[in-house]
Each structure stands twice: as C-alpha cells, then as structure tokens.
C-alpha cells in the first residue's frame, strides 16, 4: 500500500492527467491482490471511507486546493475519477474468493462413486403383478394399514365373535376398550378393507388391484413373518361369472410365470367369497413332473403343482354392506382374489428363507440391481 495522494502544485491538464493515472494504477494494483472478505473490506475503506479515504483526500488536496480559475476543470476530472474508483470498488464486492491453488486440487484422484440402488425384490414382484392387471384395465387402490374392526372383519362377513376370526392371528392396538367394538383399531390382516372402502367411494362397474403391507401375530421363521405383503383384486359388474374369474386368473398366471403354465382350481372356504377356491399353477421349476433329474422337486413337494392364491365369487353378504352405493347383490356380481407376494417372490428367485427379504443385508439386496 505504497500509494499516497500527493499535494498538487501544478494544476495544468498534463499534470492532472499524470496524477490521475498514478491513482488509477494504484487502484488497479491493490484490487488485484484481494484474497478474502477482510481484504475487500479494508480496500473499500481505504478508497471510499468518508473520513480519510482516498476520494476524500483528492477532494481536499486537489479540488479544494485548486486555483479559482481552474476549479471547473479540476472539479470535472475529480468527478470522473470518483466514478471510476467507485465502479472498481463495487466490482470487487462481487469478486469470487480466490480460486483454490492448483496444488490443492488433484484431478487424477478417482471421482466419488455413487452406488445405484435397486428395487426390493418384493416390490419388484408386486409391480410385475400390478402391470399384468393394468393391461386388463384394473386400477390400483391403497388404504390404511391401521384399520378398524369394521373394515377388517365385520364388513367382510366375519360377524363379531365368529370363529373365522381366529384363523387370522390379529395384532390389536392397546387401550381400545372404551370404543364400540367395530371402531377398535388393529393392524389389517389382509388388504380386503381397501376393497370395501373403494366400493363405498366408487360405484360399479369396478376393476381394482390392492397391493400393500399386512400384519399377523406369527413369529418369524423361514416361511412366516409378522409383516408380509398381499395383492388382492376385485371385479364387480353385471353378470360377472366364475368363468370370468378363471379366464382372468389363467391369463394372469401365464403372463407372470410363462405361457406354458396350467392352472387348477380346487374348492376352498373364505368368509367373503362363495363359492371359494384355491388356485394352483403347474410347477414352473420342474415343469409339472415333480422331479428334477434324479431328485424330487422341492418347491412343489413332488406334486407338480404350486398353490398361488385364494379366490371366489364375492359373497352377497359383503355387497349388503355397500348396497347403498349401487352394489345391490340382486343386480351386480363379482369375483375377488388374494395372493401373498412374499411367497411368490421366493418362488421366482428360488429362495428358501423368507427372512432374507427383511434383514436388509446388502450382499443379498445388491444381487437384484
Ligand atoms: C388368500 C385369499 C382372498 C379375497 C381375498 C375379497 C375381498 C372382498 C370381497 C371378497 Cl372386498 N373377497 N378378497 C377373496 C378371496 C380370497 O385371499 O389366500 N390371500 C392370501
């Protein structure tokens, strides 16, 4: 900071030019060496400060000291100089911090590797099932995991205290005793409550698929988990028949497991369907033979058939609960089905332990990337 504002004796244009360019050269030099915010503030103060900044000094030493007949000329030059100084100082305010020196940046270092995530095999299987039914015109509906007794049981034709409730080891929320029984909260044991909620909102005809988490009081082992996943489906219209159910599900199984699988329907029971059936597909591991070379086929237990889902015609008692929204069992009929996604994903990926899905071991999960 060697520059100081000189006193002027000679106020001729040539002398003024010389003084002005010395000042601007000093300004340029100082502005080039600013490294940080503190430097920029000191620079600003030195040149613009009211009290003793350079601009104040040229006002005192040059303009005020000028002879009367040269004041006009000096005044104009000082004004121009002031503008130039102000612009330069203003420009340094926005100047970015000095760039990192070359030695601090090693461009030969490898970049930051961002590991790509992968869809969880259960979600992937769920999405594949959904895609098949989307192509048939089904929409997706979702609903709460914490449900009322009414939506999880009563409206699905499980009357209060009926033994059918015992087949679904239900997890109940604590401290519900003060509520009327049908309002008490539980973790849904199937996604069927969403189908009731959807029928309350949308009039028939209806084609929906309902994927989601469900809970049951089952201790975890290789084939059980207190939390698992279901996809249920529901079609309601005039004149829906068991033939529609069989045709739809047979098509869906061929789309999911390959066009050469066969389907087989065997009588069963569910409270919310009548008649009800379990559907089997011919084993897509052993091709239905029950044998793998000299060994027996494990997934189908040598039977050549694998149970995939439960299904049936919607029980008229279920429609009674949503009759006022157009679901009169005298006018409409429907079929419904439900499948466990986790078990289907195990079959698809040849796994023998359900817990692998829920342990979050990266070595397992990254195989699906
Ligand atoms: C299974 C069986 C099934 C349904 C779910 C259903 C829903 C309504 C009305 C009638 Cl609102 N039925 N759902 C029907 C038959 C079977 O699931 O084994 N799931 C894993």
Short mmCIF file of C-alpha atoms and ligand atoms in Angstrom, two decimals:
data_model
loop_
_atom_site.label_atom_id
_atom_site.label_comp_id
_atom_site.label_asym_id
_atom_site.label_seq_id
_atom_site.Cartn_x
_atom_site.Cartn_y
_atom_site.Cartn_z
CA UNK A 1 0.00 0.00 0.00
CA UNK A 2 2.64 2.46 -1.07
CA UNK A 3 0.35 4.92 -2.83
CA UNK A 4 -0.47 8.18 -1.03
CA UNK A 5 -2.44 11.08 -2.52
CA UNK A 6 0.09 13.80 -3.45
CA UNK A 7 -0.42 17.50 -2.90
CA UNK A 8 -0.60 19.28 -6.24
CA UNK A 9 1.26 22.48 -7.12
CA UNK A 10 0.76 22.29 -10.85
CA UNK A 11 -2.89 22.22 -11.92
CA UNK A 12 -2.22 22.09 -15.66
CA UNK A 13 -4.14 19.44 -17.68
CA UNK A 14 -0.91 17.45 -18.24
CA UNK A 15 -0.08 17.42 -14.51
CA UNK A 16 -3.68 16.44 -13.65
CA UNK A 17 -3.57 13.59 -16.19
CA UNK A 18 -0.38 12.29 -14.67
CA UNK A 19 -1.72 12.42 -11.11
CA UNK A 20 -4.97 10.69 -12.19
CA UNK A 21 -3.23 7.82 -13.95
CA UNK A 22 -0.90 7.23 -10.99
CA UNK A 23 -4.00 6.99 -8.75
CA UNK A 24 -5.80 4.59 -11.12
CA UNK A 25 -2.70 2.41 -11.47
CA UNK A 26 -2.50 2.12 -7.67
CA UNK A 27 -6.22 1.29 -7.54
CA UNK A 28 -5.79 -1.47 -10.15
CA UNK A 29 -2.78 -2.95 -8.40
CA UNK A 30 -4.41 -3.03 -4.96
CA UNK A 31 -7.68 -4.51 -6.27
CA UNK A 32 -5.80 -7.41 -7.87
CA UNK A 33 -4.33 -8.64 -4.59
CA UNK A 34 -7.55 -9.11 -2.59
CA UNK A 35 -7.67 -12.68 -1.24
CA UNK A 36 -10.66 -12.69 1.10
CA UNK A 37 -13.58 -10.79 2.50
CA UNK A 38 -11.41 -8.98 5.09
CA UNK A 39 -9.09 -7.73 2.33
CA UNK A 40 -12.06 -6.50 0.30
CA UNK A 41 -13.45 -4.58 3.29
CA UNK A 42 -10.08 -2.92 4.02
CA UNK A 43 -9.78 -1.99 0.33
CA UNK A 44 -13.26 -0.46 0.35
CA UNK A 45 -12.49 1.58 3.49
CA UNK A 46 -9.15 2.78 2.16
CA UNK A 47 -10.68 4.16 -1.04
CA UNK A 48 -14.21 5.20 -0.07
CA UNK A 49 -14.20 5.98 3.67
CA UNK A 50 -15.79 9.36 4.37
CA UNK A 51 -13.25 10.33 6.97
CA UNK A 52 -9.90 9.74 5.35
CA UNK A 53 -10.45 7.63 2.25
CA UNK A 54 -8.58 8.36 -0.97
CA UNK A 55 -11.64 10.00 -2.52
CA UNK A 56 -11.98 12.37 0.44
CA UNK A 57 -8.30 13.16 0.16
CA UNK A 58 -8.42 14.10 -3.55
CA UNK A 59 -11.38 16.28 -2.74
CA UNK A 60 -9.31 18.13 -0.11
CA UNK A 61 -5.88 18.06 -1.71
CA UNK A 62 -6.82 18.53 -5.37
CA UNK A 63 -10.23 20.20 -5.72
CA UNK A 64 -10.23 22.47 -2.69
CA UNK A 65 -6.59 23.43 -3.30
CA UNK A 66 -7.13 24.30 -6.98
CA UNK A 67 -6.81 27.97 -8.05
CA UNK A 68 -10.09 29.71 -8.62
CA UNK A 69 -9.90 29.84 -12.42
CA UNK A 70 -9.04 26.12 -12.67
CA UNK A 71 -11.72 24.83 -10.25
CA UNK A 72 -14.18 23.95 -13.00
CA UNK A 73 -11.67 21.86 -14.92
CA UNK A 74 -10.33 20.14 -11.76
CA UNK A 75 -13.88 19.54 -10.49
CA UNK A 76 -14.84 17.66 -13.66
CA UNK A 77 -11.71 15.49 -13.55
CA UNK A 78 -12.18 14.70 -9.84
CA UNK A 79 -15.79 13.72 -10.51
CA UNK A 80 -14.77 11.36 -13.32
CA UNK A 81 -12.08 9.85 -11.10
CA UNK A 82 -14.57 9.35 -8.26
CA UNK A 83 -16.90 7.43 -10.57
CA UNK A 84 -14.09 5.20 -11.80
CA UNK A 85 -12.91 4.46 -8.26
CA UNK A 86 -16.45 3.71 -7.07
CA UNK A 87 -17.08 1.34 -10.00
CA UNK A 88 -13.86 -0.52 -9.37
CA UNK A 89 -14.55 -0.91 -5.65
CA UNK A 90 -18.13 -2.01 -6.39
CA UNK A 91 -16.80 -4.64 -8.82
CA UNK A 92 -14.58 -6.18 -6.16
CA UNK A 93 -17.62 -6.79 -3.92
CA UNK A 94 -18.81 -9.50 -6.30
CA UNK A 95 -15.39 -10.90 -6.99
CA UNK A 96 -15.39 -14.61 -6.08
CA UNK A 97 -12.98 -15.87 -3.47
CA UNK A 98 -9.57 -16.57 -4.93
CA UNK A 99 -9.59 -19.91 -6.75
CA UNK A 100 -8.10 -22.92 -4.97
CA UNK A 101 -4.46 -23.07 -5.84
CA UNK A 102 -3.53 -25.72 -8.39
CA UNK A 103 -1.60 -27.79 -5.90
CA UNK A 104 -4.68 -28.31 -3.67
CA UNK A 105 -6.71 -29.96 -6.45
CA UNK A 106 -5.51 -33.34 -7.63
CA UNK A 107 -7.53 -34.04 -10.77
CA UNK A 108 -6.03 -37.50 -11.04
CA UNK A 109 -7.96 -38.71 -7.95
CA UNK A 110 -10.89 -41.05 -8.73
CA UNK A 111 -14.37 -39.46 -8.63
CA UNK A 112 -16.98 -40.13 -5.93
CA UNK A 113 -18.71 -43.39 -6.74
CA UNK A 114 -22.46 -43.23 -6.14
CA UNK A 115 -23.79 -46.77 -5.67
CA UNK A 116 -27.03 -47.23 -7.58
CA UNK A 117 -29.99 -48.52 -5.60
CA UNK A 118 -32.19 -51.43 -6.67
CA UNK A 119 -35.88 -52.13 -6.36
CA UNK A 120 -36.53 -54.55 -3.48
CA UNK A 121 -37.46 -58.00 -4.89
CA UNK A 122 -40.85 -57.91 -3.12
CA UNK A 123 -41.73 -54.51 -4.58
CA UNK A 124 -40.49 -55.64 -7.98
CA UNK A 125 -42.72 -58.74 -7.85
CA UNK A 126 -45.65 -56.59 -6.70
CA UNK A 127 -45.11 -54.21 -9.63
CA UNK A 128 -44.97 -57.11 -12.09
CA UNK A 129 -48.30 -58.44 -10.80
CA UNK A 130 -49.81 -54.93 -10.98
CA UNK A 131 -48.55 -54.46 -14.56
CA UNK A 132 -50.35 -57.62 -15.74
CA UNK A 133 -53.69 -56.41 -14.34
CA UNK A 134 -53.16 -52.81 -15.50
CA UNK A 135 -53.10 -54.22 -19.03
CA UNK A 136 -56.55 -55.71 -18.34
CA UNK A 137 -57.92 -52.30 -17.28
CA UNK A 138 -57.57 -52.60 -13.48
CA UNK A 139 -56.78 -49.52 -11.35
CA UNK A 140 -54.66 -49.55 -8.18
CA UNK A 141 -56.26 -48.67 -4.81
CA UNK A 142 -54.49 -48.20 -1.47
CA UNK A 143 -55.65 -47.66 2.11
CA UNK A 144 -54.60 -47.55 5.79
CA UNK A 145 -52.54 -50.29 7.47
CA UNK A 146 -54.11 -49.44 10.86
CA UNK A 147 -57.77 -50.38 10.37
CA UNK A 148 -60.98 -50.63 12.31
CA UNK A 149 -62.56 -53.93 13.25
CA UNK A 150 -65.46 -52.97 10.97
CA UNK A 151 -63.42 -52.74 7.75
CA UNK A 152 -61.05 -55.62 8.52
CA UNK A 153 -63.68 -58.10 9.69
CA UNK A 154 -67.34 -57.17 10.06
CA UNK A 155 -67.97 -55.79 6.56
CA UNK A 156 -66.15 -58.80 5.10
CA UNK A 157 -68.71 -61.19 6.58
CA UNK A 158 -66.74 -62.11 9.72
CA UNK A 159 -69.50 -61.50 12.34
CA UNK A 160 -68.43 -60.43 15.87
CA UNK A 161 -67.12 -63.43 17.84
CA UNK A 162 -67.31 -65.68 14.76
CA UNK A 163 -64.64 -68.42 14.85
CA UNK A 164 -63.45 -67.45 11.33
CA UNK A 165 -61.67 -64.53 13.01
CA UNK A 166 -59.45 -66.99 14.88
CA UNK A 167 -57.81 -68.05 11.59
CA UNK A 168 -56.16 -64.62 11.28
CA UNK A 169 -53.91 -64.14 14.29
CA UNK A 170 -54.67 -60.46 14.62
CA UNK A 171 -52.47 -57.78 16.20
CA UNK A 172 -54.75 -55.35 18.07
CA UNK A 173 -53.83 -51.85 19.22
CA UNK A 174 -53.79 -51.40 23.01
CA UNK A 175 -56.29 -49.27 25.01
CA UNK A 176 -59.25 -49.56 22.62
CA UNK A 177 -61.71 -50.93 25.18
CA UNK A 178 -63.59 -47.66 25.60
CA UNK A 179 -64.66 -47.68 21.92
CA UNK A 180 -67.60 -49.58 20.43
CA UNK A 181 -66.27 -52.97 19.19
CA UNK A 182 -66.46 -52.13 15.45
CA UNK A 183 -64.38 -48.94 15.89
CA UNK A 184 -61.50 -50.63 17.71
CA UNK A 185 -58.19 -50.41 15.89
CA UNK A 186 -55.98 -53.27 14.68
CA UNK A 187 -53.29 -53.90 12.08
CA UNK A 188 -55.08 -55.08 8.93
CA UNK A 189 -54.64 -58.83 8.39
CA UNK A 190 -55.39 -58.57 4.65
CA UNK A 191 -55.83 -55.73 2.14
CA UNK A 192 -59.56 -56.52 1.67
CA UNK A 193 -60.65 -53.48 3.81
CA UNK A 194 -59.41 -51.26 0.96
CA UNK A 195 -61.86 -53.00 -1.38
CA UNK A 196 -64.77 -52.14 0.95
CA UNK A 197 -63.52 -48.54 1.27
CA UNK A 198 -63.25 -48.31 -2.54
CA UNK A 199 -66.77 -49.69 -3.07
CA UNK A 200 -68.04 -47.04 -0.64
CA UNK A 201 -66.46 -44.34 -2.83
CA UNK A 202 -66.84 -45.65 -6.42
CA UNK A 203 -70.00 -47.04 -7.98
CA UNK A 204 -69.91 -50.26 -10.05
CA UNK A 205 -68.59 -51.36 -12.51
CA UNK A 206 -65.26 -51.71 -10.70
CA UNK A 207 -61.90 -53.34 -11.51
CA UNK A 208 -59.26 -52.75 -8.83
CA UNK A 209 -55.99 -54.20 -7.59
CA UNK A 210 -54.96 -53.60 -3.97
CA UNK A 211 -51.30 -54.07 -3.03
CA UNK A 212 -49.94 -53.45 0.46
CA UNK A 213 -48.47 -54.48 3.80
CA UNK A 214 -50.43 -56.68 6.19
CA UNK A 215 -49.69 -57.98 9.71
CA UNK A 216 -50.42 -61.16 11.65
CA UNK A 217 -49.24 -62.41 15.01
CA UNK A 218 -46.91 -65.06 13.52
CA UNK A 219 -43.40 -65.46 14.93
CA UNK A 220 -40.79 -65.10 12.17
CA UNK A 221 -39.23 -68.22 10.63
CA UNK A 222 -38.19 -69.37 7.15
CA UNK A 223 -41.78 -69.22 5.87
CA UNK A 224 -43.57 -66.80 8.28
CA UNK A 225 -43.30 -63.14 9.17
CA UNK A 226 -45.45 -60.83 11.35
CA UNK A 227 -45.41 -58.40 8.40
CA UNK A 228 -45.87 -59.51 4.81
CA UNK A 229 -47.34 -58.30 1.53
CA UNK A 230 -50.53 -59.03 -0.35
CA UNK A 231 -52.06 -58.16 -3.66
CA UNK A 232 -55.82 -58.56 -3.83
CA UNK A 233 -58.09 -57.98 -6.80
CA UNK A 234 -61.77 -57.26 -7.24
CA UNK A 235 -64.00 -57.08 -10.32
CA UNK A 236 -67.67 -56.07 -9.97
CA UNK A 237 -70.13 -55.65 -12.83
CA UNK A 238 -73.44 -57.04 -14.07
CA UNK A 239 -73.17 -60.73 -14.99
CA UNK A 240 -69.64 -61.45 -13.71
CA UNK A 241 -69.29 -65.25 -13.57
CA UNK A 242 -66.91 -67.86 -12.22
CA UNK A 243 -65.84 -68.30 -15.87
CA UNK A 244 -64.62 -64.68 -15.87
CA UNK A 245 -62.63 -65.42 -12.70
CA UNK A 246 -60.98 -68.50 -14.23
CA UNK A 247 -60.21 -66.81 -17.57
CA UNK A 248 -58.75 -63.70 -15.91
CA UNK A 249 -56.56 -65.59 -13.44
CA UNK A 250 -55.39 -68.16 -16.02
CA UNK A 251 -54.30 -65.30 -18.31
CA UNK A 252 -52.54 -63.52 -15.41
CA UNK A 253 -50.59 -66.65 -14.39
CA UNK A 254 -49.40 -67.23 -17.98
CA UNK A 255 -48.27 -63.58 -18.15
CA UNK A 256 -46.42 -63.89 -14.81
CA UNK A 257 -44.88 -67.39 -14.95
CA UNK A 258 -44.73 -68.19 -18.66
CA UNK A 259 -47.29 -69.08 -21.32
CA UNK A 260 -46.91 -72.85 -20.78
CA UNK A 261 -48.14 -72.96 -17.15
CA UNK A 262 -51.50 -74.57 -16.45
CA UNK A 263 -53.94 -73.56 -13.70
CA UNK A 264 -56.08 -75.74 -11.46
CA UNK A 265 -58.92 -74.66 -9.15
CA UNK A 266 -59.83 -76.63 -6.01
CA UNK A 267 -62.73 -75.92 -3.64
CA UNK A 268 -61.94 -73.90 -0.51
CA UNK A 269 -63.54 -71.57 2.01
CA UNK A 270 -63.24 -67.83 2.72
CA UNK A 271 -65.82 -65.87 4.71
CA UNK A 272 -66.11 -63.18 2.00
CA UNK A 273 -66.49 -65.39 -1.09
CA UNK A 274 -68.99 -68.10 -2.10
CA UNK A 275 -68.07 -70.33 -3.82
CA UNK A 276 -64.37 -70.12 -2.96
CA UNK A 277 -61.32 -71.78 -4.46
CA UNK A 278 -57.58 -72.17 -4.17
CA UNK A 279 -55.75 -71.77 -7.44
CA UNK A 280 -52.65 -73.82 -8.26
CA UNK A 281 -50.25 -73.36 -11.16
CA UNK A 282 -48.29 -76.21 -12.70
CA UNK A 283 -44.79 -76.10 -11.19
CA UNK A 284 -42.63 -73.75 -13.26
CA UNK A 285 -39.50 -75.20 -11.64
CA UNK A 286 -39.93 -78.85 -12.66
CA UNK A 287 -42.46 -78.27 -15.46
CA UNK A 288 -45.12 -80.24 -13.57
CA UNK A 289 -43.23 -83.54 -13.39
CA UNK A 290 -42.43 -83.33 -9.66
CA UNK A 291 -38.84 -84.41 -10.49
CA UNK A 292 -35.57 -82.58 -11.06
CA UNK A 293 -33.35 -85.15 -12.72
CA UNK A 294 -32.97 -87.96 -10.21
CA UNK A 295 -34.09 -85.69 -7.30
CA UNK A 296 -37.58 -84.68 -6.22
CA UNK A 297 -38.77 -81.09 -6.83
CA UNK A 298 -38.83 -79.13 -3.54
CA UNK A 299 -40.98 -76.07 -4.36
CA UNK A 300 -43.97 -78.23 -5.39
CA UNK A 301 -43.16 -81.04 -2.93
CA UNK A 302 -43.18 -83.51 -5.86
CA UNK A 303 -46.82 -82.77 -6.64
CA UNK A 304 -46.17 -80.80 -9.86
CA UNK A 305 -48.50 -78.04 -8.57
CA UNK A 306 -47.87 -74.87 -6.53
CA UNK A 307 -50.63 -73.06 -4.60
CA UNK A 308 -50.57 -69.40 -5.62
CA UNK A 309 -53.77 -67.71 -4.47
CA UNK A 310 -57.24 -67.84 -2.97
CA UNK A 311 -60.27 -66.60 -4.88
CA UNK A 312 -64.02 -66.78 -5.27
CA UNK A 313 -67.28 -65.03 -6.11
CA UNK A 314 -67.97 -62.09 -3.77
CA UNK A 315 -70.43 -63.24 -1.07
CA UNK A 316 -73.78 -61.36 -1.32
CA UNK A 317 -73.44 -60.63 2.42
CA UNK A 318 -70.41 -58.43 1.60
CA UNK A 319 -72.34 -56.47 -1.03
CA UNK A 320 -75.07 -55.82 1.58
CA UNK A 321 -72.61 -53.53 3.44
CA UNK A 322 -72.12 -51.29 0.36
CA UNK A 323 -75.57 -51.80 -1.21
CA UNK A 324 -76.48 -48.10 -0.91
CA UNK A 325 -73.66 -47.15 -3.31
CA UNK A 326 -75.06 -49.34 -6.13
CA UNK A 327 -73.76 -52.76 -5.06
CA UNK A 328 -77.16 -54.49 -4.90
CA UNK A 329 -76.44 -58.25 -4.86
CA UNK A 330 -79.62 -58.71 -6.93
CA UNK A 331 -78.10 -56.59 -9.70
CA UNK A 332 -74.32 -57.00 -9.61
CA UNK A 333 -71.90 -59.86 -9.09
CA UNK A 334 -68.15 -60.01 -8.78
CA UNK A 335 -65.05 -62.07 -8.22
CA UNK A 336 -62.15 -61.44 -5.86
CA UNK A 337 -58.75 -62.97 -5.22
CA UNK A 338 -55.80 -62.53 -2.92
CA UNK A 339 -52.18 -63.64 -3.08
CA UNK A 340 -49.12 -63.47 -0.86
CA UNK A 341 -46.43 -61.52 -2.71
CA UNK A 342 -43.54 -62.63 -0.47
CA UNK A 343 -44.11 -66.32 -1.19
CA UNK A 344 -44.40 -65.68 -4.94
CA UNK A 345 -41.14 -63.66 -4.85
CA UNK A 346 -39.43 -66.56 -3.01
CA UNK A 347 -40.55 -68.97 -5.75
CA UNK A 348 -39.50 -66.59 -8.53
CA UNK A 349 -36.00 -66.08 -7.14
CA UNK A 350 -35.52 -69.62 -5.81
CA UNK A 351 -35.14 -68.62 -2.13
CA UNK A 352 -35.70 -70.93 0.85
CA UNK A 353 -35.72 -68.28 3.62
CA UNK A 354 -38.38 -65.56 3.81
CA UNK A 355 -36.32 -63.61 6.36
CA UNK A 356 -33.74 -62.70 3.68
CA UNK A 357 -36.23 -60.12 2.40
CA UNK A 358 -36.38 -58.28 5.73
CA UNK A 359 -32.84 -58.41 7.11
CA UNK A 360 -31.52 -55.67 4.84
CA UNK A 361 -28.23 -57.47 4.12
CA UNK A 362 -26.66 -55.50 1.27
CA UNK A 363 -24.95 -58.64 -0.09
CA UNK A 364 -28.43 -60.12 -0.65
CA UNK A 365 -30.11 -56.97 -1.93
CA UNK A 366 -27.39 -55.92 -4.39
CA UNK A 367 -27.96 -59.12 -6.37
CA UNK A 368 -31.19 -57.55 -7.60
CA UNK A 369 -29.50 -54.42 -9.04
C1 LIG B 1 -55.72 -65.52 0.20
C2 LIG B 1 -57.14 -65.33 -0.14
C3 LIG B 1 -58.73 -63.76 -0.87
C4 LIG B 1 -60.44 -62.13 -1.26
C5 LIG B 1 -59.18 -62.47 -0.81
C6 LIG B 1 -62.13 -60.33 -1.15
C7 LIG B 1 -62.35 -59.00 -0.89
C8 LIG B 1 -63.63 -58.55 -0.90
C9 LIG B 1 -64.69 -59.36 -1.19
C10 LIG B 1 -64.40 -60.68 -1.44
CL1 LIG B 1 -63.95 -56.92 -0.57
N1 LIG B 1 -63.14 -61.14 -1.41
N2 LIG B 1 -60.86 -60.82 -1.13
C11 LIG B 1 -61.25 -63.13 -1.78
C12 LIG B 1 -60.79 -64.43 -1.82
C13 LIG B 1 -59.52 -64.76 -1.38
O1 LIG B 1 -57.46 -64.01 -0.42
O2 LIG B 1 -55.32 -66.60 0.42
N3 LIG B 1 -54.96 -64.47 0.21
C14 LIG B 1 -53.56 -64.53 0.51
#
